PDB file of C-alpha atoms in Angstrom:
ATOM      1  CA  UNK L1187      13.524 -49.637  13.369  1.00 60.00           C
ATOM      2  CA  UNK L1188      14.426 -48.114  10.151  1.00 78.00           C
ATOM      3  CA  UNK L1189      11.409 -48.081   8.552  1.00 79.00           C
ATOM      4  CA  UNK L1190       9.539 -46.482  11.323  1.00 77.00           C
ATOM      5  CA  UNK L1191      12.137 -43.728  11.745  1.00 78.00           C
ATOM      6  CA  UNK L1192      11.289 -43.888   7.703  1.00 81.00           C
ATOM      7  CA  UNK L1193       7.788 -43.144   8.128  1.00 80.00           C
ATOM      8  CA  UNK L1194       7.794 -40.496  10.949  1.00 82.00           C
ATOM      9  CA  UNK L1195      10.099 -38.460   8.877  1.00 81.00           C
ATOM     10  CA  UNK L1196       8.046 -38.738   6.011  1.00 82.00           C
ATOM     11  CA  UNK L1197       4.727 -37.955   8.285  1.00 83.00           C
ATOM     12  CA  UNK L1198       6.604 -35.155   9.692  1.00 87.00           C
ATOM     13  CA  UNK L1199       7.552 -33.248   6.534  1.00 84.00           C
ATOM     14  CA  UNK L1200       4.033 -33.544   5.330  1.00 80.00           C
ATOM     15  CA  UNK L1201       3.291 -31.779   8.791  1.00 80.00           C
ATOM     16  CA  UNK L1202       5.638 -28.939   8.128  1.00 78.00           C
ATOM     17  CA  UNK L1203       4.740 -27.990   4.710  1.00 77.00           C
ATOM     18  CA  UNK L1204       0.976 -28.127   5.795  1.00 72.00           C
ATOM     19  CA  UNK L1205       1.900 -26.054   8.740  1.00 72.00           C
ATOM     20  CA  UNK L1206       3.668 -23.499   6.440  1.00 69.00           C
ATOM     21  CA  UNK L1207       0.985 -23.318   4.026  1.00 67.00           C
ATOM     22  CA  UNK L1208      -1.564 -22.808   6.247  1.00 66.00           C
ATOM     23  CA  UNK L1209       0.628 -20.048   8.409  1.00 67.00           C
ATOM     24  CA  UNK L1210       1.643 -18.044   4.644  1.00 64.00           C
ATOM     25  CA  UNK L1211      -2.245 -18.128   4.001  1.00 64.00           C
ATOM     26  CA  UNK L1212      -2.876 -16.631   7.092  1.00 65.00           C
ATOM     27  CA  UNK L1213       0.042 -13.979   7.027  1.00 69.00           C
ATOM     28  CA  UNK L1214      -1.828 -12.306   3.660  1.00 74.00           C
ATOM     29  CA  UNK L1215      -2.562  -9.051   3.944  1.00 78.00           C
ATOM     30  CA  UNK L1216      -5.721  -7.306   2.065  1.00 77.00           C
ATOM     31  CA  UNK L1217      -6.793  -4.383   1.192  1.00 78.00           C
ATOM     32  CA  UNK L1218      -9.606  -3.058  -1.386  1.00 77.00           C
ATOM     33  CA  UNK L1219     -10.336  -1.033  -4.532  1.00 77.00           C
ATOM     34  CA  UNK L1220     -12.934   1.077  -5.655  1.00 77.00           C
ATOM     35  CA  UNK L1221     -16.181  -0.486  -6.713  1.00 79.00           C
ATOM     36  CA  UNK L1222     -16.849  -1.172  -9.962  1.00 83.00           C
ATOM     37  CA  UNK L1223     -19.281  -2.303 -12.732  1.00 86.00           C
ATOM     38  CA  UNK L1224     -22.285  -1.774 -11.153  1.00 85.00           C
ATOM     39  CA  UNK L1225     -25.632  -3.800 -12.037  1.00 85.00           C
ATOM     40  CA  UNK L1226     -29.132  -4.294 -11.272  1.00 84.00           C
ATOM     41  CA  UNK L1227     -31.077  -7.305 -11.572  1.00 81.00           C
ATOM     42  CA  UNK L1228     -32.760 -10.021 -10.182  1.00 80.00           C
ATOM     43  CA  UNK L1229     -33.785  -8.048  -7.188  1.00 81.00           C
ATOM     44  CA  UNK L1230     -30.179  -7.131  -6.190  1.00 83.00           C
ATOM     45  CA  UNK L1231     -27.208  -4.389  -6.538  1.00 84.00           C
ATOM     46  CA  UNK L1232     -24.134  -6.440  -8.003  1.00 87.00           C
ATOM     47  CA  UNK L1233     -20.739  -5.132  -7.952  1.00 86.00           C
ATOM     48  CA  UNK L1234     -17.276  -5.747  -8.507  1.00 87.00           C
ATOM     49  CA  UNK L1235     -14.976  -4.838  -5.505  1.00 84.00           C
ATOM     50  CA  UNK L1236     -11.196  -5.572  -6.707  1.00 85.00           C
ATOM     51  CA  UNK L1237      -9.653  -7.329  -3.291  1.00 83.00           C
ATOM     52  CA  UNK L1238      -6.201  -6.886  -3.511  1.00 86.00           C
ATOM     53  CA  UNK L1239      -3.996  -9.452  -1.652  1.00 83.00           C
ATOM     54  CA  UNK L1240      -0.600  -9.110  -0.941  1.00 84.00           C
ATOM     55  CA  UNK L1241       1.601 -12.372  -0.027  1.00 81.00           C
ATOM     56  CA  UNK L1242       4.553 -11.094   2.540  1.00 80.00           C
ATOM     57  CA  UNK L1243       5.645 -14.876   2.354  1.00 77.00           C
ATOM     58  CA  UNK L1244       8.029 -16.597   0.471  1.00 75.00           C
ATOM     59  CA  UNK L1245       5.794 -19.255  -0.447  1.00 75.00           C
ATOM     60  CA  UNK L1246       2.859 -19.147  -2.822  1.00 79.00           C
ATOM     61  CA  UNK L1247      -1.166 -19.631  -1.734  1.00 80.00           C
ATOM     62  CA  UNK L1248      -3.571 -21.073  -3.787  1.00 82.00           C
ATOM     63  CA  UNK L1249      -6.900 -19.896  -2.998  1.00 85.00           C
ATOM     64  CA  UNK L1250      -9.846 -21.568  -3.898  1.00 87.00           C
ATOM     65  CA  UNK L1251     -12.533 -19.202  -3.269  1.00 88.00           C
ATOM     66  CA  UNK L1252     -13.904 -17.159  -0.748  1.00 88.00           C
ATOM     67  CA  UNK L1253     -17.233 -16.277   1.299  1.00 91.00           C
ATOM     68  CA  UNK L1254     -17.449 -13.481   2.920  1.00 90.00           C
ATOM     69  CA  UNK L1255     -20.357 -11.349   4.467  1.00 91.00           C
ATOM     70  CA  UNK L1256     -20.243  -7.571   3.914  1.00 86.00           C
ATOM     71  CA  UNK L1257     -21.083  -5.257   6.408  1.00 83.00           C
ATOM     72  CA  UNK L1258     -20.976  -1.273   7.305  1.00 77.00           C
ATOM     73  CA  UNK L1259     -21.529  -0.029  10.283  1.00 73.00           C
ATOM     74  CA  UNK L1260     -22.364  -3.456  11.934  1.00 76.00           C
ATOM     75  CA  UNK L1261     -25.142  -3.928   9.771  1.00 78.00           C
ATOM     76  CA  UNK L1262     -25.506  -6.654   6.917  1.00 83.00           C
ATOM     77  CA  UNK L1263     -25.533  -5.608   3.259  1.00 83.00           C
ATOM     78  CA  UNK L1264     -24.652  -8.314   1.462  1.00 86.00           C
ATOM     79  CA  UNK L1265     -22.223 -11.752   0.402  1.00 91.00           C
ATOM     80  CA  UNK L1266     -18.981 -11.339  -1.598  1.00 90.00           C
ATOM     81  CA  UNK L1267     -17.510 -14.492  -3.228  1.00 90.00           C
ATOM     82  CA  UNK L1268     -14.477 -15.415  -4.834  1.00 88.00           C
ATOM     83  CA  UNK L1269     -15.729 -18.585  -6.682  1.00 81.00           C
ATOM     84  CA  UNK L1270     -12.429 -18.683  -9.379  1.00 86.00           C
ATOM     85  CA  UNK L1271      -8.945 -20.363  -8.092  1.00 89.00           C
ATOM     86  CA  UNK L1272      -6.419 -17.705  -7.696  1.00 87.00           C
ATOM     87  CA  UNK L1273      -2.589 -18.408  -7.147  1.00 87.00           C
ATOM     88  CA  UNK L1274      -0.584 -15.517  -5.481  1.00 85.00           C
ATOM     89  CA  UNK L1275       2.787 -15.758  -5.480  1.00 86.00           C
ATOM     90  CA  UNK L1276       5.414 -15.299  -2.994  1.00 84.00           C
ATOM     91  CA  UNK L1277       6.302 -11.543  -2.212  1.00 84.00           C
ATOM     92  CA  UNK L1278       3.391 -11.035  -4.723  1.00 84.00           C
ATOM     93  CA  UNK L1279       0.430  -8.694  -4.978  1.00 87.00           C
ATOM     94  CA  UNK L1280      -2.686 -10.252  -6.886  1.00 87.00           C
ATOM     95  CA  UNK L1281      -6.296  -8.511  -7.199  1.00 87.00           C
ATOM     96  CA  UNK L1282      -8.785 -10.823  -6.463  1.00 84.00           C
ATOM     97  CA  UNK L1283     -12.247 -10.587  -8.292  1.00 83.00           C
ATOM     98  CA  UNK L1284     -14.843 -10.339  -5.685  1.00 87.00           C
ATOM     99  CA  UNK L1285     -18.297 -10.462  -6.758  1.00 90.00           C
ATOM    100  CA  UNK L1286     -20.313  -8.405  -4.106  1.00 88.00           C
ATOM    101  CA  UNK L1287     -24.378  -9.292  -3.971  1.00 88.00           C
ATOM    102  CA  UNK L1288     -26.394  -6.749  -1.946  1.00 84.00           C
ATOM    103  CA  UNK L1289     -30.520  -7.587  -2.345  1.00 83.00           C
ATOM    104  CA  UNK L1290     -33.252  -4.421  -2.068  1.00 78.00           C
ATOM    105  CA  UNK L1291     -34.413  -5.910   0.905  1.00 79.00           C
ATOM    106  CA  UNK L1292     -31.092  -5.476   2.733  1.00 75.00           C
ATOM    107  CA  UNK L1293     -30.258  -2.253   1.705  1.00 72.00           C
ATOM    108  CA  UNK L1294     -33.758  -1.087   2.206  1.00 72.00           C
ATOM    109  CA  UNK L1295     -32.614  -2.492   6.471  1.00 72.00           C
ATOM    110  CA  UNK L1296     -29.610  -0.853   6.279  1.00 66.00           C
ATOM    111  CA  UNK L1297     -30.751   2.612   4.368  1.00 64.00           C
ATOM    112  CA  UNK L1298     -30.827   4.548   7.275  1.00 64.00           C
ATOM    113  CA  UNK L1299     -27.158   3.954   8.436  1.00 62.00           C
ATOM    114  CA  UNK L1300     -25.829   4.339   5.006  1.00 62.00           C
ATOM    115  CA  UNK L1301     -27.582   7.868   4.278  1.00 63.00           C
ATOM    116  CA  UNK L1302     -25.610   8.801   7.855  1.00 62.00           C
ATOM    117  CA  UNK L1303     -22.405   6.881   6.997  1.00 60.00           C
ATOM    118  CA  UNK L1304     -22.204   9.215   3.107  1.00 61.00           C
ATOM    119  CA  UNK L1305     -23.150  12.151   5.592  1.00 66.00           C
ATOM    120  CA  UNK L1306     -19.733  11.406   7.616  1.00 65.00           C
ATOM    121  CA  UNK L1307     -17.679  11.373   4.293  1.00 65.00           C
ATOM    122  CA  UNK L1308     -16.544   7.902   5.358  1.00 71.00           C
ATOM    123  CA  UNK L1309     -17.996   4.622   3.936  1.00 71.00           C
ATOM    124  CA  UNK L1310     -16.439   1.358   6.261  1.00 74.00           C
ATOM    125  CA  UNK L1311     -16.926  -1.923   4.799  1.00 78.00           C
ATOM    126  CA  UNK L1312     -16.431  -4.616   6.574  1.00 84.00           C
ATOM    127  CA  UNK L1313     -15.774  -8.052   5.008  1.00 85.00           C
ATOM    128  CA  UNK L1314     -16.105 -11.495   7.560  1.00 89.00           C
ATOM    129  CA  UNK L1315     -15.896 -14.905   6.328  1.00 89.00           C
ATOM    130  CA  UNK L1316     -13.854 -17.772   5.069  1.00 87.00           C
ATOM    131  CA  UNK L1317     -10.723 -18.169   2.912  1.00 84.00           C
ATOM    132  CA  UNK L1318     -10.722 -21.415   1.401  1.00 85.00           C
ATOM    133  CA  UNK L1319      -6.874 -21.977   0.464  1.00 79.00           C
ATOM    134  CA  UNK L1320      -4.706 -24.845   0.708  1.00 73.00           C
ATOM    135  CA  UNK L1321      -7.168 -27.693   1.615  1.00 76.00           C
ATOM    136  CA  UNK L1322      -8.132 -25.356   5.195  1.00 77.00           C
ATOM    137  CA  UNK L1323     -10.559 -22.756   5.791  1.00 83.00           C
ATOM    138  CA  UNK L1324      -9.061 -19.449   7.234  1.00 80.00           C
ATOM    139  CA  UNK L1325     -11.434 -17.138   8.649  1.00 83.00           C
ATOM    140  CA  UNK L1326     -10.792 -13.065   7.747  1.00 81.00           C
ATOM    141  CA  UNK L1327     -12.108 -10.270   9.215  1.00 83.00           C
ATOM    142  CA  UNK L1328     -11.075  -6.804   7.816  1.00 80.00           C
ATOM    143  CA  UNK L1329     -12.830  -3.688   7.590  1.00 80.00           C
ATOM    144  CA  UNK L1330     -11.328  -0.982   5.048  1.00 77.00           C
ATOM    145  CA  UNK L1331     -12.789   2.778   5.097  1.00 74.00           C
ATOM    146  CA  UNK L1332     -13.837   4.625   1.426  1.00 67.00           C
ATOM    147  CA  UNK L1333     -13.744   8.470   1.362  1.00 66.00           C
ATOM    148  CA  UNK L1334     -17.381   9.010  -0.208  1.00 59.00           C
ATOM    149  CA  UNK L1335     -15.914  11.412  -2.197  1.00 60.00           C
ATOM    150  CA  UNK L1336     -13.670   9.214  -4.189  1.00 55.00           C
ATOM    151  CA  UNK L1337     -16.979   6.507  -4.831  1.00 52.00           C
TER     152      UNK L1337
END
């Protein structure tokens, strides 16, 4: 009898601090910076765009990376990865390298609704994909608005 009672204890603590791992990951709250070092090659635009996560938790998330799509005005331009292990501590704010990938080919498709999205003085990215932190996969969906005059 003990040792059961034993083992479900044990098998239930493990369950909590997954369950609170997982839940801090998905309480993190993002927003973005302004693009940055801009380069062509290979038959793409590469960029830089600083991801900045803040933990409202009080307990850390380790990150592993990230894949996301990119998108503006429903259309796709692109992938952004996080492919470097990032900690971010509790009640911590931590900018996340994101390496954004946008080929001629799909900003060629989407070159019509960009020229009319600089028009409107308002650039909205939109980033959808998968958080891999803690040993789980956390999907993210958040779309953050640029004033074109600031890019």
């Amino acid at each position: 009898m003990k040792k059961g009672f034993i083992v479900l204890v044990f098998v239930l603590l493990i369950a909590l601090y997954i369950l609170n791992k997982v839940s801090t990951a998905r309480q993190l709250e993002f927003s973005v910076g302004l693009p940055r070092q801009f380069s062509l090659q290979g038959g793409a635009v590469t960029f830089e765009l600083p991801l900045i996560a803040q933990n409202v938790s009080s307990g850390s998330v380790n990150i592993k990376s990230a894949d996301f799509d990119v998108m503006s005005a429903g259309k796709f331009l692109g992938k952004a990865l996080i492919t470097s292990p990032v900690t971010i501590n509790p009640n911590g704010t931590t900018t996340l390298p994101v390496k954004v990938t946008v080929s001629y080919f799909d900003l060629l498709t989407a070159a019509g609704s960009i020229v009319n999205i600089f028009k409107s003085g308002k650039v909205n990215l939109t980033l959808d994909g998968l958080v891999y932190a803690e040993g789980f996969q956390i999907p993210v969906k958040q779309s953050f608005d640029f004033d074109t005059k600031s890019i």
